Amino acid sequence: MGYRNLQDCVEDLERHGMLRRIDTPVDPCLEAGMIQRRVYQAGGPALLFTRVTGSAFPMLGNLFGTLERTRFIFRDTLRTIDTLVKLKINPFLALKEPARLLGAPLGALHLLPKTVSADQAPSLSCRTTLSRLPQLVSWPKDGGAFITLPQVYSEDPARPGFGKSNLGMYRVQISGNQYQPDKQAGLHYQIHRGIGVHHQEAIKRGERLKVNVFAGGAPSMSVAAVMPLPEGMPELSFAGLLGGHRIAMARVPGCLPVPAEADFCIVGSIDPHATLPEGPFGDHLGYYSLTHPFPFIEVEAVYHRPDAIWPFTTVGRPPQEDTSFGAFIHELTGDLIPAVLPGIKAVHAVDAAGVHPLLLAIGTERYTPYDGVTRPLELLTQANAVLGQGQLSLAKYLLIAAEQDNPELDIHDIGAMFRHLLERVDWRRDLHFQTATTIDTLDYSGGGFNSGSKLVVAAAGPVRRCLLTELPGDIPVPSGWSDPALALPGVLVLQGSAPVPDNGEPDQAIQALCSFWEQRALPDGIVLVVIADDSAFCSRSLDNFLWVTFTRSNPAADIYGVGAATRQRHWGCSGPLVIDARRKPFHAPPLEEDSAVEKRIEELASAGGPLYGLF
């Protein structure tokens, strides 16, 4: 049955050749993170750094670095979870395949945590301080050291207990900025996170919010902390289900409970009204999230088990280790989508675009079955439902197609999805904007914190056009624009100079470009034009195209069109759609490696070096 702690997991992975010990000294400031990212890109093993500069605790990285290893870690419980998920979808499965349900009742017993005394909890055996923890700094401009695999635990102040608890993975800054050393830690949680409900209740009651931060323990705890669970299901319950055992929680007088098998437990509380600057931090969109005021934890104690291991990850431009998290979560929950969102057959948050900037969906058109599928109808209702569902609501671009148009369409074949949509879309009709709304906290394309716009593109009906697959040599381009390239069938990328500082007005140069193409039309089959700083880079790969286009554009401000017009307050265009995906002056800076550290890591990885063969 599943691992009860991180030590059992490490031992098992090493026994199966899935973990490598690194016994040479490694600095947690920049070096450990760069090594982990390199090994992840190479599809390498989990890494145990045994000699960490400035800390007595070993560090474990790349634990979930491949989907295969993640499946291996939870191999004992995946069948039970699959059974329970299918029961949720089809209660009659019990009658059709009763043999598959034999393990389900036992698995369900693991949903309920159990309480143990403090003297039965290895996690409470020893004490330390924040400054003695590994000071992980992932990127050169990070504002300090961060916990990157934290499990932040809180309970509803009005209804204490695990039943209304929340376990979320919200980054925690343990040094730098204005934080008092060893006494304060920044708590960065984004919009639409469960802890926000508890925080609001604490403000309402005028009391401090108790918060614990766990690191390590059963690997199922880390996965549970990032699971998009339905409201009312505590993450601790899912951790027990995935881990194959009830999660043992120990009581600490005057504090929230802590997992008995955790490696580290930071115990404290937050003033419901106080904030301090947090960040910057190199984040998973491939840019820094900047410094902003966030709540902070007043640290009362830092506990650890005697054999504690510090787990960590680093994030950056996808794909990274959190990509494996996302793929694993989709495997566990993807079949539930039709039950949660009627009519929706599948959704795909595109990792290469930073997850929230681009969401693909396949729905069904059932409004007028007597008339066939000729245009989006029910798809629009379904799109609204998607944008009202949990973290799917953070999507900035939602592209939705009708299943009836191609029942074999695979939502994970992104190139095929774009081809399908661009063959059918009518830009005069199929663009639906939300112009002043909330977007992902980490997305700065809107020019404000947590603010920007959204665009739904709903395409249904018969094929309207053939897409251009080879670029002719005579693309009409006016002065100031250069290097046209084809990123995908029907998608032209054009290079333009850096945009002028944004003043809230449309870019006159792009408007002039659209007017030019009204007079000298682009070749048939070009449906979408992306303006980029570097057209060769943007068009070099599908991942580059997705990252540039959807992380660097704000729909309401950066979308133009050839033959644009507004009718009954509905904007559209008769010619190609144009997206300005150049970097803007207010955008967050992209992540870049430290060249000196890069050189040292290359030396360690050379023949005979301690990292040789890892990447």
PDB file of C-alpha atoms in Angstrom, residues 320-547:
ATOM      1  CA  GLN A 320       8.599  21.836 -16.132  1.00  0.00           C
ATOM      2  CA  GLU A 321       7.977  19.364 -13.313  1.00  0.00           C
ATOM      3  CA  ASP A 322       4.537  20.874 -12.686  1.00  0.00           C
ATOM      4  CA  THR A 323       3.679  19.722 -16.223  1.00  0.00           C
ATOM      5  CA  SER A 324       3.796  16.146 -14.911  1.00  0.00           C
ATOM      6  CA  PHE A 325       1.557  17.206 -12.033  1.00  0.00           C
ATOM      7  CA  GLY A 326      -0.967  18.544 -14.522  1.00  0.00           C
ATOM      8  CA  ALA A 327      -0.867  15.449 -16.732  1.00  0.00           C
ATOM      9  CA  PHE A 328      -1.327  13.170 -13.724  1.00  0.00           C
ATOM     10  CA  ILE A 329      -4.236  15.223 -12.410  1.00  0.00           C
ATOM     11  CA  HIS A 330      -5.888  15.068 -15.835  1.00  0.00           C
ATOM     12  CA  GLU A 331      -5.553  11.288 -15.820  1.00  0.00           C
ATOM     13  CA  LEU A 332      -7.277  11.157 -12.438  1.00  0.00           C
ATOM     14  CA  THR A 333     -10.069  13.630 -13.114  1.00  0.00           C
ATOM     15  CA  GLY A 334     -10.510  13.997 -16.883  1.00  0.00           C
ATOM     16  CA  ASP A 335     -13.396  11.510 -17.031  1.00  0.00           C
ATOM     17  CA  LEU A 336     -15.341  13.625 -14.521  1.00  0.00           C
ATOM     18  CA  ILE A 337     -15.618  16.625 -16.847  1.00  0.00           C
ATOM     19  CA  PRO A 338     -18.907  15.577 -18.533  1.00  0.00           C
ATOM     20  CA  ALA A 339     -20.481  15.001 -15.105  1.00  0.00           C
ATOM     21  CA  VAL A 340     -19.452  18.436 -13.834  1.00  0.00           C
ATOM     22  CA  LEU A 341     -20.094  20.336 -17.085  1.00  0.00           C
ATOM     23  CA  PRO A 342     -23.024  18.829 -19.016  1.00  0.00           C
ATOM     24  CA  GLY A 343     -22.436  18.872 -22.745  1.00  0.00           C
ATOM     25  CA  ILE A 344     -18.681  19.323 -22.434  1.00  0.00           C
ATOM     26  CA  LYS A 345     -16.804  16.269 -23.647  1.00  0.00           C
ATOM     27  CA  ALA A 346     -13.237  17.337 -22.844  1.00  0.00           C
ATOM     28  CA  VAL A 347     -11.117  20.292 -21.762  1.00  0.00           C
ATOM     29  CA  HIS A 348      -7.394  20.851 -22.063  1.00  0.00           C
ATOM     30  CA  ALA A 349      -5.531  23.614 -20.247  1.00  0.00           C
ATOM     31  CA  VAL A 350      -2.559  24.011 -22.571  1.00  0.00           C
ATOM     32  CA  ASP A 351       0.643  23.670 -20.591  1.00  0.00           C
ATOM     33  CA  ALA A 352       2.892  25.132 -23.300  1.00  0.00           C
ATOM     34  CA  ALA A 353       0.874  28.363 -23.130  1.00  0.00           C
ATOM     35  CA  GLY A 354       1.222  28.606 -19.352  1.00  0.00           C
ATOM     36  CA  VAL A 355      -1.984  26.641 -18.517  1.00  0.00           C
ATOM     37  CA  HIS A 356      -4.470  29.435 -17.779  1.00  0.00           C
ATOM     38  CA  PRO A 357      -3.792  31.643 -20.825  1.00  0.00           C
ATOM     39  CA  LEU A 358      -5.237  29.025 -23.229  1.00  0.00           C
ATOM     40  CA  LEU A 359      -8.009  26.502 -22.677  1.00  0.00           C
ATOM     41  CA  LEU A 360      -9.311  24.175 -25.383  1.00  0.00           C
ATOM     42  CA  ALA A 361     -12.715  22.487 -25.133  1.00  0.00           C
ATOM     43  CA  ILE A 362     -14.938  20.173 -27.112  1.00  0.00           C
ATOM     44  CA  GLY A 363     -18.678  20.485 -26.542  1.00  0.00           C
ATOM     45  CA  THR A 364     -21.874  19.324 -28.176  1.00  0.00           C
ATOM     46  CA  GLU A 365     -24.547  21.077 -30.209  1.00  0.00           C
ATOM     47  CA  ARG A 366     -27.998  19.754 -29.228  1.00  0.00           C
ATOM     48  CA  TYR A 367     -30.178  22.852 -29.437  1.00  0.00           C
ATOM     49  CA  THR A 368     -31.480  22.270 -32.961  1.00  0.00           C
ATOM     50  CA  PRO A 369     -30.800  18.634 -33.893  1.00  0.00           C
ATOM     51  CA  TYR A 370     -33.454  18.886 -36.604  1.00  0.00           C
ATOM     52  CA  ASP A 371     -31.421  21.583 -38.331  1.00  0.00           C
ATOM     53  CA  GLY A 372     -27.927  20.084 -38.126  1.00  0.00           C
ATOM     54  CA  VAL A 373     -24.867  21.928 -36.810  1.00  0.00           C
ATOM     55  CA  THR A 374     -24.473  25.128 -38.792  1.00  0.00           C
ATOM     56  CA  ARG A 375     -23.257  27.633 -36.176  1.00  0.00           C
ATOM     57  CA  PRO A 376     -22.393  27.804 -32.465  1.00  0.00           C
ATOM     58  CA  LEU A 377     -25.471  27.763 -30.237  1.00  0.00           C
ATOM     59  CA  GLU A 378     -25.170  25.480 -27.231  1.00  0.00           C
ATOM     60  CA  LEU A 379     -21.395  25.885 -27.379  1.00  0.00           C
ATOM     61  CA  LEU A 380     -21.853  29.452 -26.125  1.00  0.00           C
ATOM     62  CA  THR A 381     -23.832  28.255 -23.118  1.00  0.00           C
ATOM     63  CA  GLN A 382     -21.199  25.626 -22.406  1.00  0.00           C
ATOM     64  CA  ALA A 383     -18.396  28.177 -22.715  1.00  0.00           C
ATOM     65  CA  ASN A 384     -20.058  30.302 -20.039  1.00  0.00           C
ATOM     66  CA  ALA A 385     -20.344  27.227 -17.814  1.00  0.00           C
ATOM     67  CA  VAL A 386     -16.646  26.449 -18.285  1.00  0.00           C
ATOM     68  CA  LEU A 387     -15.664  30.006 -17.357  1.00  0.00           C
ATOM     69  CA  GLY A 388     -17.742  29.692 -14.208  1.00  0.00           C
ATOM     70  CA  GLN A 389     -16.135  26.455 -13.028  1.00  0.00           C
ATOM     71  CA  GLY A 390     -13.336  26.530 -10.447  1.00  0.00           C
ATOM     72  CA  GLN A 391      -9.891  27.249 -11.781  1.00  0.00           C
ATOM     73  CA  LEU A 392     -11.156  26.873 -15.356  1.00  0.00           C
ATOM     74  CA  SER A 393     -12.587  30.340 -14.750  1.00  0.00           C
ATOM     75  CA  LEU A 394      -9.038  31.724 -14.991  1.00  0.00           C
ATOM     76  CA  ALA A 395      -8.804  30.876 -18.701  1.00  0.00           C
ATOM     77  CA  LYS A 396      -7.939  33.925 -20.810  1.00  0.00           C
ATOM     78  CA  TYR A 397      -8.557  32.385 -24.235  1.00  0.00           C
ATOM     79  CA  LEU A 398     -11.182  29.635 -24.510  1.00  0.00           C
ATOM     80  CA  LEU A 399     -11.374  27.902 -27.896  1.00  0.00           C
ATOM     81  CA  ILE A 400     -14.338  25.542 -28.159  1.00  0.00           C
ATOM     82  CA  ALA A 401     -15.416  23.236 -30.989  1.00  0.00           C
ATOM     83  CA  ALA A 402     -18.460  21.017 -31.585  1.00  0.00           C
ATOM     84  CA  GLU A 403     -18.008  17.276 -31.280  1.00  0.00           C
ATOM     85  CA  GLN A 404     -20.491  16.621 -34.094  1.00  0.00           C
ATOM     86  CA  ASP A 405     -18.216  18.295 -36.637  1.00  0.00           C
ATOM     87  CA  ASN A 406     -15.508  15.684 -36.035  1.00  0.00           C
ATOM     88  CA  PRO A 407     -16.174  12.973 -33.425  1.00  0.00           C
ATOM     89  CA  GLU A 408     -12.558  11.765 -33.767  1.00  0.00           C
ATOM     90  CA  LEU A 409     -11.012  15.128 -32.878  1.00  0.00           C
ATOM     91  CA  ASP A 410      -8.407  14.728 -30.109  1.00  0.00           C
ATOM     92  CA  ILE A 411      -8.298  17.687 -27.761  1.00  0.00           C
ATOM     93  CA  HIS A 412      -4.652  16.961 -26.909  1.00  0.00           C
ATOM     94  CA  ASP A 413      -3.627  17.202 -30.582  1.00  0.00           C
ATOM     95  CA  ILE A 414      -3.259  20.967 -30.425  1.00  0.00           C
ATOM     96  CA  GLY A 415      -2.282  21.365 -34.066  1.00  0.00           C
ATOM     97  CA  ALA A 416      -5.384  19.432 -35.150  1.00  0.00           C
ATOM     98  CA  MET A 417      -7.564  21.531 -32.831  1.00  0.00           C
ATOM     99  CA  PHE A 418      -6.295  24.763 -34.387  1.00  0.00           C
ATOM    100  CA  ARG A 419      -6.754  23.423 -37.896  1.00  0.00           C
ATOM    101  CA  HIS A 420     -10.307  22.312 -37.074  1.00  0.00           C
ATOM    102  CA  LEU A 421     -11.239  25.689 -35.571  1.00  0.00           C
ATOM    103  CA  LEU A 422      -9.575  27.844 -38.233  1.00  0.00           C
ATOM    104  CA  GLU A 423     -11.255  25.904 -41.028  1.00  0.00           C
ATOM    105  CA  ARG A 424     -14.684  26.741 -39.552  1.00  0.00           C
ATOM    106  CA  VAL A 425     -14.441  30.006 -37.651  1.00  0.00           C
ATOM    107  CA  ASP A 426     -16.292  33.111 -38.778  1.00  0.00           C
ATOM    108  CA  TRP A 427     -14.495  36.086 -37.218  1.00  0.00           C
ATOM    109  CA  ARG A 428     -17.560  38.277 -37.787  1.00  0.00           C
ATOM    110  CA  ARG A 429     -19.674  36.071 -35.513  1.00  0.00           C
ATOM    111  CA  ASP A 430     -17.568  33.768 -33.368  1.00  0.00           C
ATOM    112  CA  LEU A 431     -15.597  36.140 -31.110  1.00  0.00           C
ATOM    113  CA  HIS A 432     -17.050  36.759 -27.642  1.00  0.00           C
ATOM    114  CA  PHE A 433     -15.163  39.106 -25.320  1.00  0.00           C
ATOM    115  CA  GLN A 434     -15.209  39.854 -21.615  1.00  0.00           C
ATOM    116  CA  THR A 435     -13.446  43.172 -21.605  1.00  0.00           C
ATOM    117  CA  ALA A 436     -12.868  44.071 -17.929  1.00  0.00           C
ATOM    118  CA  THR A 437     -12.566  41.018 -15.730  1.00  0.00           C
ATOM    119  CA  THR A 438     -10.234  38.974 -13.556  1.00  0.00           C
ATOM    120  CA  ILE A 439      -7.502  36.809 -15.021  1.00  0.00           C
ATOM    121  CA  ASP A 440      -4.733  34.672 -13.559  1.00  0.00           C
ATOM    122  CA  THR A 441      -2.743  36.469 -10.852  1.00  0.00           C
ATOM    123  CA  LEU A 442       0.518  35.557 -12.621  1.00  0.00           C
ATOM    124  CA  ASP A 443      -0.562  36.974 -16.008  1.00  0.00           C
ATOM    125  CA  TYR A 444       0.591  40.572 -16.540  1.00  0.00           C
ATOM    126  CA  SER A 445      -0.628  40.922 -20.124  1.00  0.00           C
ATOM    127  CA  GLY A 446      -3.640  42.938 -18.966  1.00  0.00           C
ATOM    128  CA  GLY A 447      -1.497  45.702 -17.534  1.00  0.00           C
ATOM    129  CA  GLY A 448      -2.889  45.334 -14.006  1.00  0.00           C
ATOM    130  CA  PHE A 449      -2.804  42.928 -11.086  1.00  0.00           C
ATOM    131  CA  ASN A 450      -5.488  40.209 -11.432  1.00  0.00           C
ATOM    132  CA  SER A 451      -7.106  42.201 -14.227  1.00  0.00           C
ATOM    133  CA  GLY A 452      -7.452  41.817 -17.963  1.00  0.00           C
ATOM    134  CA  SER A 453      -9.892  40.347 -20.445  1.00  0.00           C
ATOM    135  CA  LYS A 454     -11.074  37.044 -21.880  1.00  0.00           C
ATOM    136  CA  LEU A 455     -12.024  35.799 -25.315  1.00  0.00           C
ATOM    137  CA  VAL A 456     -14.190  32.840 -26.257  1.00  0.00           C
ATOM    138  CA  VAL A 457     -13.802  31.556 -29.804  1.00  0.00           C
ATOM    139  CA  ALA A 458     -16.671  29.173 -30.569  1.00  0.00           C
ATOM    140  CA  ALA A 459     -16.575  27.499 -33.974  1.00  0.00           C
ATOM    141  CA  ALA A 460     -19.114  25.019 -35.298  1.00  0.00           C
ATOM    142  CA  GLY A 461     -20.518  23.967 -38.623  1.00  0.00           C
ATOM    143  CA  PRO A 462     -19.136  22.884 -41.971  1.00  0.00           C
ATOM    144  CA  VAL A 463     -15.647  23.674 -43.252  1.00  0.00           C
ATOM    145  CA  ARG A 464     -15.574  27.217 -44.645  1.00  0.00           C
ATOM    146  CA  ARG A 465     -12.089  27.353 -46.153  1.00  0.00           C
ATOM    147  CA  CYS A 466      -8.836  25.586 -46.953  1.00  0.00           C
ATOM    148  CA  LEU A 467      -5.868  26.699 -44.862  1.00  0.00           C
ATOM    149  CA  LEU A 468      -2.594  27.873 -46.374  1.00  0.00           C
ATOM    150  CA  THR A 469       0.143  25.290 -45.772  1.00  0.00           C
ATOM    151  CA  GLU A 470       3.044  26.794 -47.737  1.00  0.00           C
ATOM    152  CA  LEU A 471       3.991  30.442 -47.588  1.00  0.00           C
ATOM    153  CA  PRO A 472       4.382  32.135 -50.999  1.00  0.00           C
ATOM    154  CA  GLY A 473       7.252  34.512 -51.548  1.00  0.00           C
ATOM    155  CA  ASP A 474       5.122  37.570 -52.267  1.00  0.00           C
ATOM    156  CA  ILE A 475       3.330  38.209 -48.949  1.00  0.00           C
ATOM    157  CA  PRO A 476       2.249  41.855 -49.076  1.00  0.00           C
ATOM    158  CA  VAL A 477       3.903  43.598 -46.122  1.00  0.00           C
ATOM    159  CA  PRO A 478       4.264  47.374 -45.696  1.00  0.00           C
ATOM    160  CA  SER A 479       7.372  49.120 -44.408  1.00  0.00           C
ATOM    161  CA  GLY A 480       8.107  48.445 -40.727  1.00  0.00           C
ATOM    162  CA  TRP A 481       7.058  44.808 -40.819  1.00  0.00           C
ATOM    163  CA  SER A 482       9.277  41.906 -41.825  1.00  0.00           C
ATOM    164  CA  ASP A 483      10.153  38.215 -41.825  1.00  0.00           C
ATOM    165  CA  PRO A 484       6.778  36.571 -42.427  1.00  0.00           C
ATOM    166  CA  ALA A 485       6.672  32.913 -41.407  1.00  0.00           C
ATOM    167  CA  LEU A 486       4.036  30.195 -41.186  1.00  0.00           C
ATOM    168  CA  ALA A 487       3.582  28.817 -37.652  1.00  0.00           C
ATOM    169  CA  LEU A 488       0.655  26.496 -38.407  1.00  0.00           C
ATOM    170  CA  PRO A 489      -1.617  25.971 -41.399  1.00  0.00           C
ATOM    171  CA  GLY A 490      -3.465  29.251 -41.826  1.00  0.00           C
ATOM    172  CA  VAL A 491      -1.366  31.077 -39.177  1.00  0.00           C
ATOM    173  CA  LEU A 492       1.053  33.786 -40.331  1.00  0.00           C
ATOM    174  CA  VAL A 493       3.639  35.242 -37.937  1.00  0.00           C
ATOM    175  CA  LEU A 494       4.987  38.685 -38.743  1.00  0.00           C
ATOM    176  CA  GLN A 495       7.840  40.498 -37.053  1.00  0.00           C
ATOM    177  CA  GLY A 496       7.326  44.030 -35.830  1.00  0.00           C
ATOM    178  CA  SER A 497       9.371  46.552 -33.897  1.00  0.00           C
ATOM    179  CA  ALA A 498       8.751  46.963 -30.175  1.00  0.00           C
ATOM    180  CA  PRO A 499       5.403  48.627 -29.442  1.00  0.00           C
ATOM    181  CA  VAL A 500       5.277  52.197 -28.187  1.00  0.00           C
ATOM    182  CA  PRO A 501       4.464  52.649 -24.476  1.00  0.00           C
ATOM    183  CA  ASP A 502       0.875  51.669 -23.884  1.00  0.00           C
ATOM    184  CA  ASN A 503      -1.584  54.502 -23.312  1.00  0.00           C
ATOM    185  CA  GLY A 504      -4.766  52.499 -23.534  1.00  0.00           C
ATOM    186  CA  GLU A 505      -5.287  53.359 -27.184  1.00  0.00           C
ATOM    187  CA  PRO A 506      -5.045  50.958 -30.144  1.00  0.00           C
ATOM    188  CA  ASP A 507      -1.688  50.643 -31.857  1.00  0.00           C
ATOM    189  CA  GLN A 508      -1.958  52.860 -34.935  1.00  0.00           C
ATOM    190  CA  ALA A 509       0.751  50.931 -36.764  1.00  0.00           C
ATOM    191  CA  ILE A 510      -1.237  47.689 -36.533  1.00  0.00           C
ATOM    192  CA  GLN A 511      -4.409  49.481 -37.554  1.00  0.00           C
ATOM    193  CA  ALA A 512      -2.530  50.807 -40.584  1.00  0.00           C
ATOM    194  CA  LEU A 513      -1.315  47.261 -41.309  1.00  0.00           C
ATOM    195  CA  CYS A 514      -4.907  45.984 -41.282  1.00  0.00           C
ATOM    196  CA  SER A 515      -5.963  48.832 -43.582  1.00  0.00           C
ATOM    197  CA  PHE A 516      -3.087  47.955 -45.925  1.00  0.00           C
ATOM    198  CA  TRP A 517      -4.335  44.364 -46.130  1.00  0.00           C
ATOM    199  CA  GLU A 518      -7.825  45.586 -46.916  1.00  0.00           C
ATOM    200  CA  GLN A 519      -6.329  47.093 -50.074  1.00  0.00           C
ATOM    201  CA  ARG A 520      -3.794  44.345 -50.832  1.00  0.00           C
ATOM    202  CA  ALA A 521      -5.318  41.153 -49.528  1.00  0.00           C
ATOM    203  CA  LEU A 522      -3.296  38.392 -47.960  1.00  0.00           C
ATOM    204  CA  PRO A 523      -3.315  35.042 -49.799  1.00  0.00           C
ATOM    205  CA  ASP A 524      -6.395  32.920 -49.338  1.00  0.00           C
ATOM    206  CA  GLY A 525      -6.091  30.510 -46.445  1.00  0.00           C
ATOM    207  CA  ILE A 526      -4.393  32.879 -43.999  1.00  0.00           C
ATOM    208  CA  VAL A 527      -6.893  33.158 -41.166  1.00  0.00           C
ATOM    209  CA  LEU A 528      -4.816  34.337 -38.212  1.00  0.00           C
ATOM    210  CA  VAL A 529      -1.852  36.714 -38.041  1.00  0.00           C
ATOM    211  CA  VAL A 530       0.377  36.959 -34.970  1.00  0.00           C
ATOM    212  CA  ILE A 531       2.655  39.968 -34.538  1.00  0.00           C
ATOM    213  CA  ALA A 532       5.811  38.922 -32.659  1.00  0.00           C
ATOM    214  CA  ASP A 533       9.124  40.431 -31.609  1.00  0.00           C
ATOM    215  CA  ASP A 534      10.908  37.534 -33.323  1.00  0.00           C
ATOM    216  CA  SER A 535       8.890  35.738 -35.984  1.00  0.00           C
ATOM    217  CA  ALA A 536      11.538  33.053 -36.498  1.00  0.00           C
ATOM    218  CA  PHE A 537      11.422  32.110 -32.808  1.00  0.00           C
ATOM    219  CA  CYS A 538       7.638  32.223 -32.627  1.00  0.00           C
ATOM    220  CA  SER A 539       7.181  29.989 -35.682  1.00  0.00           C
ATOM    221  CA  ARG A 540      10.039  27.572 -34.936  1.00  0.00           C
ATOM    222  CA  SER A 541       7.875  25.200 -32.908  1.00  0.00           C
ATOM    223  CA  LEU A 542       4.306  24.753 -31.778  1.00  0.00           C
ATOM    224  CA  ASP A 543       5.362  25.342 -28.156  1.00  0.00           C
ATOM    225  CA  ASN A 544       7.022  28.645 -29.070  1.00  0.00           C
ATOM    226  CA  PHE A 545       3.925  29.772 -30.955  1.00  0.00           C
ATOM    227  CA  LEU A 546       1.621  28.918 -28.046  1.00  0.00           C
ATOM    228  CA  TRP A 547       3.851  30.540 -25.432  1.00  0.00           C
TER     229      TRP A 547
END
